[in-house]
Coordinates of C-alpha atoms and ligand atoms in Angstrom, one line a residue:
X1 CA 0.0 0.0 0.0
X2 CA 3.1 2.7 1.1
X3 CA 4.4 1.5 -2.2
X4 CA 1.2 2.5 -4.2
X5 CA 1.5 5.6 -2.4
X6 CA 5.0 6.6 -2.8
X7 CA 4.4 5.8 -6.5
X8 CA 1.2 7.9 -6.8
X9 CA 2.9 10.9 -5.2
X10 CA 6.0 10.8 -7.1
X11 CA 3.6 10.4 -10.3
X12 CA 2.0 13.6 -9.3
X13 CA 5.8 15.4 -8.7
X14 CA 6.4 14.3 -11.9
X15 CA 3.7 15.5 -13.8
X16 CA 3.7 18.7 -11.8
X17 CA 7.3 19.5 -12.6
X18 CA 6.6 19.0 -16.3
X19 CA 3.8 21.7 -16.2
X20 CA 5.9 23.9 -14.9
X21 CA 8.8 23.8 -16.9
X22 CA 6.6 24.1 -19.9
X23 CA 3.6 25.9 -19.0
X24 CA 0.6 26.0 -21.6
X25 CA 1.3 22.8 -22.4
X26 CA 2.6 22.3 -26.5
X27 CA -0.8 21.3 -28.6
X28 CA 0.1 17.8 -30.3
X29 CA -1.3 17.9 -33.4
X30 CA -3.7 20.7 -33.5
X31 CA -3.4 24.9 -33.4
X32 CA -6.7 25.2 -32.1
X33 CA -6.0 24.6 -28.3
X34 CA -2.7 26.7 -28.6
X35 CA -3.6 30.5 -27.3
X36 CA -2.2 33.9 -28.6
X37 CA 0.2 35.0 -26.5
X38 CA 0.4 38.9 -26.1
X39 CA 3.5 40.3 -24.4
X40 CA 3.4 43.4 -22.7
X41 CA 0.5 45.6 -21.7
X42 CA 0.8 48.6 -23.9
X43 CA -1.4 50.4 -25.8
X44 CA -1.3 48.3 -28.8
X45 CA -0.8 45.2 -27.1
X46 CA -3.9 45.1 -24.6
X47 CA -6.4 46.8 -28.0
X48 CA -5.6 43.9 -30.0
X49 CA -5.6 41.4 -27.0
X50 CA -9.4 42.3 -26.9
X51 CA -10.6 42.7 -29.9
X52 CA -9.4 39.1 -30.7
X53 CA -10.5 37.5 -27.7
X54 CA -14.2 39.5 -28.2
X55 CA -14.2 37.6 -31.6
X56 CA -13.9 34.2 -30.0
X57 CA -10.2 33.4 -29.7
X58 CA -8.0 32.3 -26.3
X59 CA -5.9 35.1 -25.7
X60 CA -3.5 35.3 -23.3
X61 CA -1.6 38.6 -22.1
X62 CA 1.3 38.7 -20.2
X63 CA 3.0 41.9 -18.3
X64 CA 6.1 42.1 -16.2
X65 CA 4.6 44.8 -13.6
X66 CA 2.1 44.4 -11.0
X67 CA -1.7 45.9 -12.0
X68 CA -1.1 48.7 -9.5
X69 CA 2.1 49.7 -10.8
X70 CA 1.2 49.6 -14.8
X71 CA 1.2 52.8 -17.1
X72 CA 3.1 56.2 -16.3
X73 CA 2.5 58.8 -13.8
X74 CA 1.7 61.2 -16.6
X75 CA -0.1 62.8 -19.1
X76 CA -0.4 61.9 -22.6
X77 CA -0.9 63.9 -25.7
X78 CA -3.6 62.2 -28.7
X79 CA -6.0 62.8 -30.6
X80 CA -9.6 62.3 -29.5
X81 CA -10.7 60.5 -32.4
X82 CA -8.4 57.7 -31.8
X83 CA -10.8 56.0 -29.6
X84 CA -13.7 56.2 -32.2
X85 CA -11.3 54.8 -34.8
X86 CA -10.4 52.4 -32.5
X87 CA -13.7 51.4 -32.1
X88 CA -13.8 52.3 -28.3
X89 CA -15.8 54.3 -25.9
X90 CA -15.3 58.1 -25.8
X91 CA -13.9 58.8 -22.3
X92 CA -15.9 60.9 -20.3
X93 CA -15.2 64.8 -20.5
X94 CA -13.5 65.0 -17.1
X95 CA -11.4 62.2 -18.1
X96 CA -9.0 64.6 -20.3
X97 CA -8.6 68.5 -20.9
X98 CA -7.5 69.9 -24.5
X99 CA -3.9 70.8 -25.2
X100 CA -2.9 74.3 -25.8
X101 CA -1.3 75.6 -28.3
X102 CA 2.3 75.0 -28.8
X103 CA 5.2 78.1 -29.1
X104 CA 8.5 76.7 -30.4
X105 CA 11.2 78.7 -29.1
X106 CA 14.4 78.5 -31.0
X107 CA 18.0 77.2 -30.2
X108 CA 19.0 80.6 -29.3
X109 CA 16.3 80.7 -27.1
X110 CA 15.4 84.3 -29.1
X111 CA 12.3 83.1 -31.5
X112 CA 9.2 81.7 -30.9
X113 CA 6.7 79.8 -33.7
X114 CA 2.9 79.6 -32.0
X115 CA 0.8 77.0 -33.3
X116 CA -2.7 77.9 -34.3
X117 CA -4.5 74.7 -34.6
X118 CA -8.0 75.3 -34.0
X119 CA -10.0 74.0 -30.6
X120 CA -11.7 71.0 -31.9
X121 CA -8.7 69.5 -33.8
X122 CA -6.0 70.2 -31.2
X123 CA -5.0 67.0 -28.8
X124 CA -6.7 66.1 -25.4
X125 CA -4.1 65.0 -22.7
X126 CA -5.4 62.5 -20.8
X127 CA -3.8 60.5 -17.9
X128 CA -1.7 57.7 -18.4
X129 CA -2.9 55.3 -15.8
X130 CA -6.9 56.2 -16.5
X131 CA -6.4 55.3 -19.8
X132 CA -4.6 51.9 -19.6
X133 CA -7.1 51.2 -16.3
X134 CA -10.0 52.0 -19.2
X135 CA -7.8 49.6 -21.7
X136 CA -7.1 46.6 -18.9
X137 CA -11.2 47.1 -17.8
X138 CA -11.7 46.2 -21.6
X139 CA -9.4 43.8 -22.2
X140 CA -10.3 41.8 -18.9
X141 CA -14.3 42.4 -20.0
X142 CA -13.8 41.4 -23.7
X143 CA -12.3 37.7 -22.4
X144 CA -8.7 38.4 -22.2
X145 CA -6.6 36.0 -19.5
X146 CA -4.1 39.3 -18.0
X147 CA -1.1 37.3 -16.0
X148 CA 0.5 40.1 -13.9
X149 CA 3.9 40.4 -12.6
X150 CA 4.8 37.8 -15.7
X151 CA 8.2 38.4 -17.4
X152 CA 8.5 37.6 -21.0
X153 CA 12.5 37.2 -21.1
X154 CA 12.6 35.6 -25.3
X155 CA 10.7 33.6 -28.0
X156 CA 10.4 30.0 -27.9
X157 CA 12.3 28.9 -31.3
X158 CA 11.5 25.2 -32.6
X159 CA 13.0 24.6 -35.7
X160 CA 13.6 28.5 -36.7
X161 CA 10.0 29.3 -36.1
X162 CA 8.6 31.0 -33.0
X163 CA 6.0 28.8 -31.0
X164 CA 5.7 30.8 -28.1
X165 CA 7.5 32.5 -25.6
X166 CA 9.6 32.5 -22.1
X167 CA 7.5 34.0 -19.1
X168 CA 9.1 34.0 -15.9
X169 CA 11.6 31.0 -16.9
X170 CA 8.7 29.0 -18.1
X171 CA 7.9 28.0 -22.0
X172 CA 4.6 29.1 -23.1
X173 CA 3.6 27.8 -26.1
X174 CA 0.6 29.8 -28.9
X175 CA 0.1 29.6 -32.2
X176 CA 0.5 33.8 -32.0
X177 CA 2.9 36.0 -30.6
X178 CA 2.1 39.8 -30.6
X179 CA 4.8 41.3 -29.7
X180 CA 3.7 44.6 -27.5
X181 CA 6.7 44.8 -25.0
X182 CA 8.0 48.3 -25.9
X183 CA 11.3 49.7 -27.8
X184 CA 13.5 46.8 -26.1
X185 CA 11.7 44.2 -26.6
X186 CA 12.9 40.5 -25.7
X187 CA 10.8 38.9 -28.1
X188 CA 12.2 40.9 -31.0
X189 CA 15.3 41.0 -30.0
X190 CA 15.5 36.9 -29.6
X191 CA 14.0 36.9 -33.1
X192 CA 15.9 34.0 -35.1
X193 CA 18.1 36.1 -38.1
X194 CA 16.0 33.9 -40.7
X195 CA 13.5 36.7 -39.4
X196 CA 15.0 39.6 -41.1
X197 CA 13.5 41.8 -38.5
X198 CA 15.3 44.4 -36.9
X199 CA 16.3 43.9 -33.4
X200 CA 17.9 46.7 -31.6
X201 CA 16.9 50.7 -32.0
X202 CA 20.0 52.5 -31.8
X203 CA 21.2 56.0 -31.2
X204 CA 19.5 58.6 -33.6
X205 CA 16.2 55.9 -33.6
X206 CA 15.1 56.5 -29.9
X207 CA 14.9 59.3 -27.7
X208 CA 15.7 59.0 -24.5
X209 CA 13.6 60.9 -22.1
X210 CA 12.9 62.6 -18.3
X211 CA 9.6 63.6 -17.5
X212 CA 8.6 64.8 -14.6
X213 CA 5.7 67.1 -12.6
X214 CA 7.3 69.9 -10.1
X215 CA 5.1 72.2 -7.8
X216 CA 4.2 75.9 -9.4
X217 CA 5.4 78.8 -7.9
X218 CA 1.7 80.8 -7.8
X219 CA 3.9 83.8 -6.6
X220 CA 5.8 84.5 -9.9
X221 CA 4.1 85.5 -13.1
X222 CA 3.1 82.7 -15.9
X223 CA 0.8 82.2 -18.8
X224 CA -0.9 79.1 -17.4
X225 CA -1.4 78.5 -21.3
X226 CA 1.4 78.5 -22.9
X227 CA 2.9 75.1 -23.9
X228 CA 6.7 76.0 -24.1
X229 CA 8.8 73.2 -26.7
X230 CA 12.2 74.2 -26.5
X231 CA 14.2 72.7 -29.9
X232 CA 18.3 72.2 -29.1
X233 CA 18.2 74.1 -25.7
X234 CA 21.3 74.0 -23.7
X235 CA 22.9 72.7 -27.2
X236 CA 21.3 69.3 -26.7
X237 CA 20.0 67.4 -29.3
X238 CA 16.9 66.4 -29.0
X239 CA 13.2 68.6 -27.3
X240 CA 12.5 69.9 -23.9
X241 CA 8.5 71.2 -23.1
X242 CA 7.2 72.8 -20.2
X243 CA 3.2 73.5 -19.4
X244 CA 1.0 73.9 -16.9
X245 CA -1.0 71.0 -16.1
X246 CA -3.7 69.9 -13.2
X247 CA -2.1 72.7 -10.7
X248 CA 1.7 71.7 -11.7
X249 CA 4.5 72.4 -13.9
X250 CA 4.8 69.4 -16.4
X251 CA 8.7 68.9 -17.9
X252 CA 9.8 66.7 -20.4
X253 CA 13.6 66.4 -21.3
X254 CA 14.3 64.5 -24.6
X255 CA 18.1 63.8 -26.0
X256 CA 19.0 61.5 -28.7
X257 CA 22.5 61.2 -26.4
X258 CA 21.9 59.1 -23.4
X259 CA 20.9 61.0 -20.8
X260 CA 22.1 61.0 -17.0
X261 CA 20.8 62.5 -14.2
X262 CA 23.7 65.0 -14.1
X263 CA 22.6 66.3 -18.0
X264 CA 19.0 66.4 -16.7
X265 CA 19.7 68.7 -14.0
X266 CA 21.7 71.6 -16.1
X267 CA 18.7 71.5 -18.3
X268 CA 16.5 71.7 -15.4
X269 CA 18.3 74.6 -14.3
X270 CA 18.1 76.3 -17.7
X271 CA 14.5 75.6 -17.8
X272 CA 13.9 77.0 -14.0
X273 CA 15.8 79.9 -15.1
X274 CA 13.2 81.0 -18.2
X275 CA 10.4 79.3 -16.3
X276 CA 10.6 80.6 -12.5
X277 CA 6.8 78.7 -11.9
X278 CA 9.0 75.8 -12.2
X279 CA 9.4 75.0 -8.8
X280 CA 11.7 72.2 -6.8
X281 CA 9.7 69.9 -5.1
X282 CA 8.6 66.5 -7.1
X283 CA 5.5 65.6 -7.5
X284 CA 4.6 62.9 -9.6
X285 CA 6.9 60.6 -12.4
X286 CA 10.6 61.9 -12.3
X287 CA 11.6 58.4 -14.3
X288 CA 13.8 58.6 -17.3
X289 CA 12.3 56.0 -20.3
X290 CA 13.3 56.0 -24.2
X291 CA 10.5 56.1 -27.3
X292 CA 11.3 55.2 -30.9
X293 CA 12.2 58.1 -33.0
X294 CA 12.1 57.0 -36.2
X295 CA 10.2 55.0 -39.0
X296 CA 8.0 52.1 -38.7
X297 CA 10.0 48.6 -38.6
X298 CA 10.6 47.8 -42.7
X299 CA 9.5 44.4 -41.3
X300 CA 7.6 43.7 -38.1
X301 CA 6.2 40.5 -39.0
X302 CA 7.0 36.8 -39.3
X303 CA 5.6 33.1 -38.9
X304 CA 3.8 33.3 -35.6
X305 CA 5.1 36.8 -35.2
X306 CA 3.5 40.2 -35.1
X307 CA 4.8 43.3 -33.4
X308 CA 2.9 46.5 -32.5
X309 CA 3.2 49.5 -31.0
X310 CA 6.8 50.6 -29.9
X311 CA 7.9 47.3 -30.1
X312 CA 7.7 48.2 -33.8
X313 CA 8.4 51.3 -33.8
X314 CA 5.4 52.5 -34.9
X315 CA 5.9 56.4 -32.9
X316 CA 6.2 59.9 -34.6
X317 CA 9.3 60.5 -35.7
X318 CA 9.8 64.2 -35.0
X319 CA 7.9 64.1 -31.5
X320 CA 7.6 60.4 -30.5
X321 CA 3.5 60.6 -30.1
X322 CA 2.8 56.4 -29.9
X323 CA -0.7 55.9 -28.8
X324 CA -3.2 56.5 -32.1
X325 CA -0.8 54.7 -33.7
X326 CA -0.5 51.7 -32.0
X327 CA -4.6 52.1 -32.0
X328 CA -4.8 51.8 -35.1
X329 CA -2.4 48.9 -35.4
X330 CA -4.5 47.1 -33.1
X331 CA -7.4 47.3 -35.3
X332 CA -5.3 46.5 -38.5
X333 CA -3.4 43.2 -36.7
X334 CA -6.5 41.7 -35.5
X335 CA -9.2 42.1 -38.5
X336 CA -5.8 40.7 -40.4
X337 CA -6.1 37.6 -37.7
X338 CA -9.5 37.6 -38.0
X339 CA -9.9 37.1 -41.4
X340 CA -7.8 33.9 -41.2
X341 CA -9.7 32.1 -39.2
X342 CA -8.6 30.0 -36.4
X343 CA -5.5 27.7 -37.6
X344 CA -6.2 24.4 -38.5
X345 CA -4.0 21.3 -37.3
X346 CA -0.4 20.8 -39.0
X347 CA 2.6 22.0 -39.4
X348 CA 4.9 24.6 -36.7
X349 CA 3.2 27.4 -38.6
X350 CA 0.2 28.3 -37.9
X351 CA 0.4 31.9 -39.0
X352 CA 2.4 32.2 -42.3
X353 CA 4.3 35.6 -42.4
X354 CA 2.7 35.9 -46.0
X355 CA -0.8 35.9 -44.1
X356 CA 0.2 38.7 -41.7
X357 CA 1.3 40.4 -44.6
X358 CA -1.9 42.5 -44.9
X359 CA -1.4 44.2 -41.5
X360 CA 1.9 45.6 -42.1
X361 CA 0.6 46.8 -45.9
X362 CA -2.3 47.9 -44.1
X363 CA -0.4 50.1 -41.5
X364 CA 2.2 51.2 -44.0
X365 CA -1.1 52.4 -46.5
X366 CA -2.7 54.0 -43.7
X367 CA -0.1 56.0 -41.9
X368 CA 3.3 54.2 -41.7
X369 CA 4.6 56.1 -45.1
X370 CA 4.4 59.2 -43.9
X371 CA 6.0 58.5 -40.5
X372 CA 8.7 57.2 -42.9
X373 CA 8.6 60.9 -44.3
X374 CA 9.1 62.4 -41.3
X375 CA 12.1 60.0 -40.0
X376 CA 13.2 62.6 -43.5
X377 CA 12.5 65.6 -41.2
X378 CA 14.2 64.2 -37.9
X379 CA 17.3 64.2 -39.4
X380 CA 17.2 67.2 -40.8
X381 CA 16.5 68.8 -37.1
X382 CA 19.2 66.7 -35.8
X383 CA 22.2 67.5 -38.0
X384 CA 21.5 71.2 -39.1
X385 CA 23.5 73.6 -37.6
X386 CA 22.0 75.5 -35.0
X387 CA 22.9 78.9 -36.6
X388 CA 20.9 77.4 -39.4
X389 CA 17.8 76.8 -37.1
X390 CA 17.7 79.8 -35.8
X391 CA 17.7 81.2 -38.6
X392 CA 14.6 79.5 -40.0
X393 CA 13.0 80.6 -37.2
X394 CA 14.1 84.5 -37.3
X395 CA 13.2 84.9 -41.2
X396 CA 10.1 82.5 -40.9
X397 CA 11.6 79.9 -43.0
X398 CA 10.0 77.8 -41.0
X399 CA 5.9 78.5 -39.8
X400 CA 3.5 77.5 -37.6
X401 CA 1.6 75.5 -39.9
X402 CA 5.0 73.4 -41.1
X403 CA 5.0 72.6 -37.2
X404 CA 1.3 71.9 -36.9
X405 CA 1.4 69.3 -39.2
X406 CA 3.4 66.7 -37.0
X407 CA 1.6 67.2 -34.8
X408 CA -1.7 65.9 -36.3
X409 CA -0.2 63.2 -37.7
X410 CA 0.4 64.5 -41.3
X411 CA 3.6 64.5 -43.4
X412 CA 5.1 68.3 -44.1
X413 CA 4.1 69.5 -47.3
X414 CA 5.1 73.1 -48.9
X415 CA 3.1 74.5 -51.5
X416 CA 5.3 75.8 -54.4
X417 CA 3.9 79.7 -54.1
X418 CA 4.9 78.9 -50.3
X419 CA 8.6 78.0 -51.5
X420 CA 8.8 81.1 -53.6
X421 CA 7.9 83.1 -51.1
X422 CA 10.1 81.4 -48.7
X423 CA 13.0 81.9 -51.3
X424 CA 12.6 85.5 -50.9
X425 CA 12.7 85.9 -47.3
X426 CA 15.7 83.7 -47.2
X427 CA 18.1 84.7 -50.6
X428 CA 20.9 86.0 -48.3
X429 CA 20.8 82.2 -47.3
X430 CA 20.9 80.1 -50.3
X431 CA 23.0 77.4 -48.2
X432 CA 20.1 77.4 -46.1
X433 CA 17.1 77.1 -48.5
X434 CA 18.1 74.4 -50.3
X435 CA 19.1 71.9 -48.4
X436 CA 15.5 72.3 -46.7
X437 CA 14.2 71.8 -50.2
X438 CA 15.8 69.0 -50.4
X439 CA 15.1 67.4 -47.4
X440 CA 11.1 68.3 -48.1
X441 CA 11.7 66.4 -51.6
X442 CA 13.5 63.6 -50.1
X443 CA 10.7 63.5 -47.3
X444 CA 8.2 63.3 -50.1
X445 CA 10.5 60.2 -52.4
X446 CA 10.4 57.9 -49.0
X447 CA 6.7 58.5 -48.6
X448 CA 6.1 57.6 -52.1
X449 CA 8.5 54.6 -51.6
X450 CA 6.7 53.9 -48.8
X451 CA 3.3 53.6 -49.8
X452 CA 4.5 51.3 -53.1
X453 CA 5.0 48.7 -50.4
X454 CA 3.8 45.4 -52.1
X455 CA 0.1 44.5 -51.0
X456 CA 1.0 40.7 -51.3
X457 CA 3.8 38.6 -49.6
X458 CA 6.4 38.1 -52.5
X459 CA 9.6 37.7 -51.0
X460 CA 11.9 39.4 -54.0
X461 CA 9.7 42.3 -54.4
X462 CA 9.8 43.1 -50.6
X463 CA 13.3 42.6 -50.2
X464 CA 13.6 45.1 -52.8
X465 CA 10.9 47.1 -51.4
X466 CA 12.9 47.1 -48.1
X467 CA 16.3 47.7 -49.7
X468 CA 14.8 50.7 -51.5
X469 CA 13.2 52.1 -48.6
X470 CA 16.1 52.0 -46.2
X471 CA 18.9 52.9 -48.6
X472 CA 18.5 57.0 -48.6
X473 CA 18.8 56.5 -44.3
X474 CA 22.4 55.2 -44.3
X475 CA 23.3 58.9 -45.8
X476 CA 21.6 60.7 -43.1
X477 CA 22.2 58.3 -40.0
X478 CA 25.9 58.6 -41.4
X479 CA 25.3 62.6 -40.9
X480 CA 24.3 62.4 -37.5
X481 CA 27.1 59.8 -36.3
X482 CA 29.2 62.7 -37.1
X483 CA 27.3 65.1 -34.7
X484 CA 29.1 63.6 -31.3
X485 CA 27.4 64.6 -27.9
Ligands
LIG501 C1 8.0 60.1 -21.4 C2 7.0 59.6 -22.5 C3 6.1 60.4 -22.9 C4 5.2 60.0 -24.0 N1 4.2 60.8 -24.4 C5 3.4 60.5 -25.3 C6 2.3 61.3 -25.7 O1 2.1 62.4 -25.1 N2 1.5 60.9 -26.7 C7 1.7 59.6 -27.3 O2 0.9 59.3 -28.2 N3 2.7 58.8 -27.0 C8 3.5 59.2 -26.0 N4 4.6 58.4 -25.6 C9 4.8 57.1 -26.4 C10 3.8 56.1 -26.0 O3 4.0 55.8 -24.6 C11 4.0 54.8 -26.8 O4 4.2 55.0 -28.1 C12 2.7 54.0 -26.6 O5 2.5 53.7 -25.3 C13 2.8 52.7 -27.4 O6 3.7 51.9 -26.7 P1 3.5 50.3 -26.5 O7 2.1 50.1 -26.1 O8 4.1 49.7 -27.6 O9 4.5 50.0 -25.3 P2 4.7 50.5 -23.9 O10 3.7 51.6 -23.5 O11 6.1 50.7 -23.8 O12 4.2 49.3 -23.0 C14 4.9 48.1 -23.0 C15 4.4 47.3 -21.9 O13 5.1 46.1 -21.9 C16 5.5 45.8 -20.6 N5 6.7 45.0 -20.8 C17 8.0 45.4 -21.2 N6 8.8 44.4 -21.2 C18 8.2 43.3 -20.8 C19 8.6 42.0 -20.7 N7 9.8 41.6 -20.9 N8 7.6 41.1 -20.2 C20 6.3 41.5 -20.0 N9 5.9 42.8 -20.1 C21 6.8 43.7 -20.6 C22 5.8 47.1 -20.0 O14 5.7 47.0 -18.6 C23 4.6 47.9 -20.5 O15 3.5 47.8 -19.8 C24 5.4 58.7 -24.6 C25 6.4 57.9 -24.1 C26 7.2 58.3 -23.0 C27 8.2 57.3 -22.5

């Protein structure tokens, strides 16, 4: 009898130490028990994970942090109508407040370029945790299995083709993985090279960033409206903003060098010095975080692979803006999952790369082009001479409505009466003028290249596709390796 019973309990060790070295358990011979596995609760990540499980399928979402602890202590900046285009719920109206105006203020520190965008097209800032508490409510309500504090360290690779992923030390197998773990992602970067999808975002691709909210001095005088963007201040390269939000002073720092805490603080000091609200004490985020600054991924998907989000890189290039993007990639990468059906028994594969096509063409149709257009424009801001910038500024070269556009999402586009005019505010700078003529028709090219991405999987046309694409970014990425810190 002890011996039935020492046998029984060592049967049950046995099987319980399998589970837990492998987790959801491999499916045999059919795709249909095998879950999608959605790593990291992001935007993108946790917008796909329900509208897939709300259509029926097991989905399974994974994210390193605690619930409590998920989302910045911050505001973002987006456009309203990316919930309706994301098919969600309006938030209420004293969930977010609209965005004022912005005044670009030049490296000098001399000239200032105020937006005009009217009230019902500008951004609403809303904060960060409400909105991913309103995304997690939706996911968790639409069907979606949320496993907190669950670290997704790689892929699973079987035979070159991803079958799941790592989470916490343990293999989880799916017949999906969307990839929604931000810029440093550990599924993309444990991507087999058979991929052909890029794996780290280096320097000039990512911005790296300190934001932070400080009390406001009351007793010194401030336009509670203005939304200060300072472009090169302090000769960094990269963006600092400073507004009045919710009673404090919100600052964001953003250099394409890496940025220490030491950096951070003379620019703190510069900005307390033109903004005296700007007061000492801390009040919420003071965390330092990087954001993609440049086009989408020329490749974000694979067999069982599909990235979203920053994971893709799918931010603004000139101001790093993420979150109606990665909407709309959310809706694009699950009707393109949708429309496949669930995956039928067989092989490793049971999402061919060719299939998932459709949501990168879709992405790249919609919006991703121009974003490519505007990784033009980054570099131009990044390797000009500041002389030069100031100067656009001081002969309005440069106008509020070439800095609006950005910011709504739309490529920069210079009517040719515009130019002319432009070319005679600015002859006593020639050197000036055309080089940003050029850059605007360069911008233009790579959008056009862009958008000629081919609709169907053909592997020699999208290689060439990619080649083309990427080939006019080795000049300027050469450009700004030469512009040190
Ligand atoms: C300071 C700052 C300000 C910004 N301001 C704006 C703004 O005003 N407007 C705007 O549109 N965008 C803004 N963005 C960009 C925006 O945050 C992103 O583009 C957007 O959130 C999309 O990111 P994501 O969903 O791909 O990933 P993220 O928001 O980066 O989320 C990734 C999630 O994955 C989790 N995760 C990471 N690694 C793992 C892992 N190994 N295992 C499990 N989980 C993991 C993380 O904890 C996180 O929850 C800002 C970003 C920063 C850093």
């Amino acid at each position: 009898m002890r011996i039935i019973a020492l046998f029984i309990s060592i049967s049950f060790m046995i099987l319980f130490a399998v589970h837990d070295t492998i987790g959801t358990p491999r499916p045999s011979s059919s795709h249909d028990s095998a879950p999608i596995l959605v790593c990291g609760a992001g935007h993108g990540g946790l917008l796909a994970a329900a509208r897939l499980a709300a259509a029926g399928h097991h989905v399974i979402l994974f994210e390193k942090k605690e619930e409590s602890r998920l989302g910045w202590d911050w505001h973002d900046n987006f456009l309203a109508r990316s919930f309706h285009d994301a098919g969600l719920k309006d938030p209420e109206w004293n969930d977010f407040i609209r965005v004022n105006d912005f005044t670009f203020i030049s490296p000098d520190g001399n000239y200032r370029i105020t937006t005009e965008i009217p009230l019902q097209n500008r951004e609403i800032a809303m904060d960060r945790k409400t909105l991913i508490g309103m995304l997690v409510r939706h996911a968790r309500e639409s069907g979606v299995d949320i496993r907190w504090k669950s670290e997704v360290s790689g892929p699973v690779i079987e035979d070159g083709i991803v079958t799941g992923v790592i989470v916490n030390g343990i293999k989880q197998y799916g017949s999906l993985v969307i990839d929604s773990a931000g810029i440093d992602s550990p599924v993309r970067r444990g991507l087999p090279p058979s991929y052909e999808i890029t794996r780290e975002i280096g320097r000039g691709e990512r911005i790296n960033v300190y934001r932070a909210y400080y009390s406001l001095n009351k007793a010194v005088p401030y336009d509670e409206r203005e939304y200060r963007v300072y472009l090169g201040i302090n000769g960094m390269r990269g963006i600092a903003w400073v507004r009045t939000i919710d009673g404090a002073c919100d600052v964001l720092i953003g250099s394409i060098d890496p940025l220490d805490t030491a950096t951070m603080e003379t620019i703190m000091g510069k900005i307390r010095t033109e903004n005296r609200q700007v007061d000492d004490t801390l009040i919420r985020g003071g965390s330092f975080a990087s954001i993609p600054l440049r086009r989408p991924l020329d490749l974000f998907v694979g067999h069982n692979y599909a990235a979203i989000g920053d994971a893709a890189a799918m931010t603004v290039p000139v101001i790093g803006s993420g979150i109606e993007n990665s909407f709309k990639a959310a809706v694009f990468l699950s009707e393109t999952v949708l429309s496949l059906g669930k995956p039928g028994s067989g092989s490793g594969i049971a999402y061919h790369r060719q299939d998932l096509w459709d949501y990168q063409y879709r992405f790249y149709r919609d919006r991703g082009a121009r974003l490519c257009g505007l990784d033009r424009v980054k570099y131009f801001l990044l390797t000009a001479p500041w002389d030069d910038l100031n100067d656009l500024f001081r002969k309005g070269l440069l106008q509020a409505s070439d800095l609006e556009k950005p910011l709504l999402g739309e490529s920069i586009e210079i009517s040719t009466g515009s130019m002319i005019l432009r070319f005679f505010k600015g002859w006593y700078r020639p050197d000036l003028l055309l080089p940003m003529k050029s850059m605007l028709d360069d911008s233009r090219e790579i959008m056009e290249c862009a958008l000629a991405i081919p609709p169907r999987w053909d592997e020699k046309k999208i290689t060439r596709w990619r080649k083309e694409l990427n080939h006019p970014f080795t000049t300027y990425s050469t450009a700004l390796k030469g512009k040190t810190p």
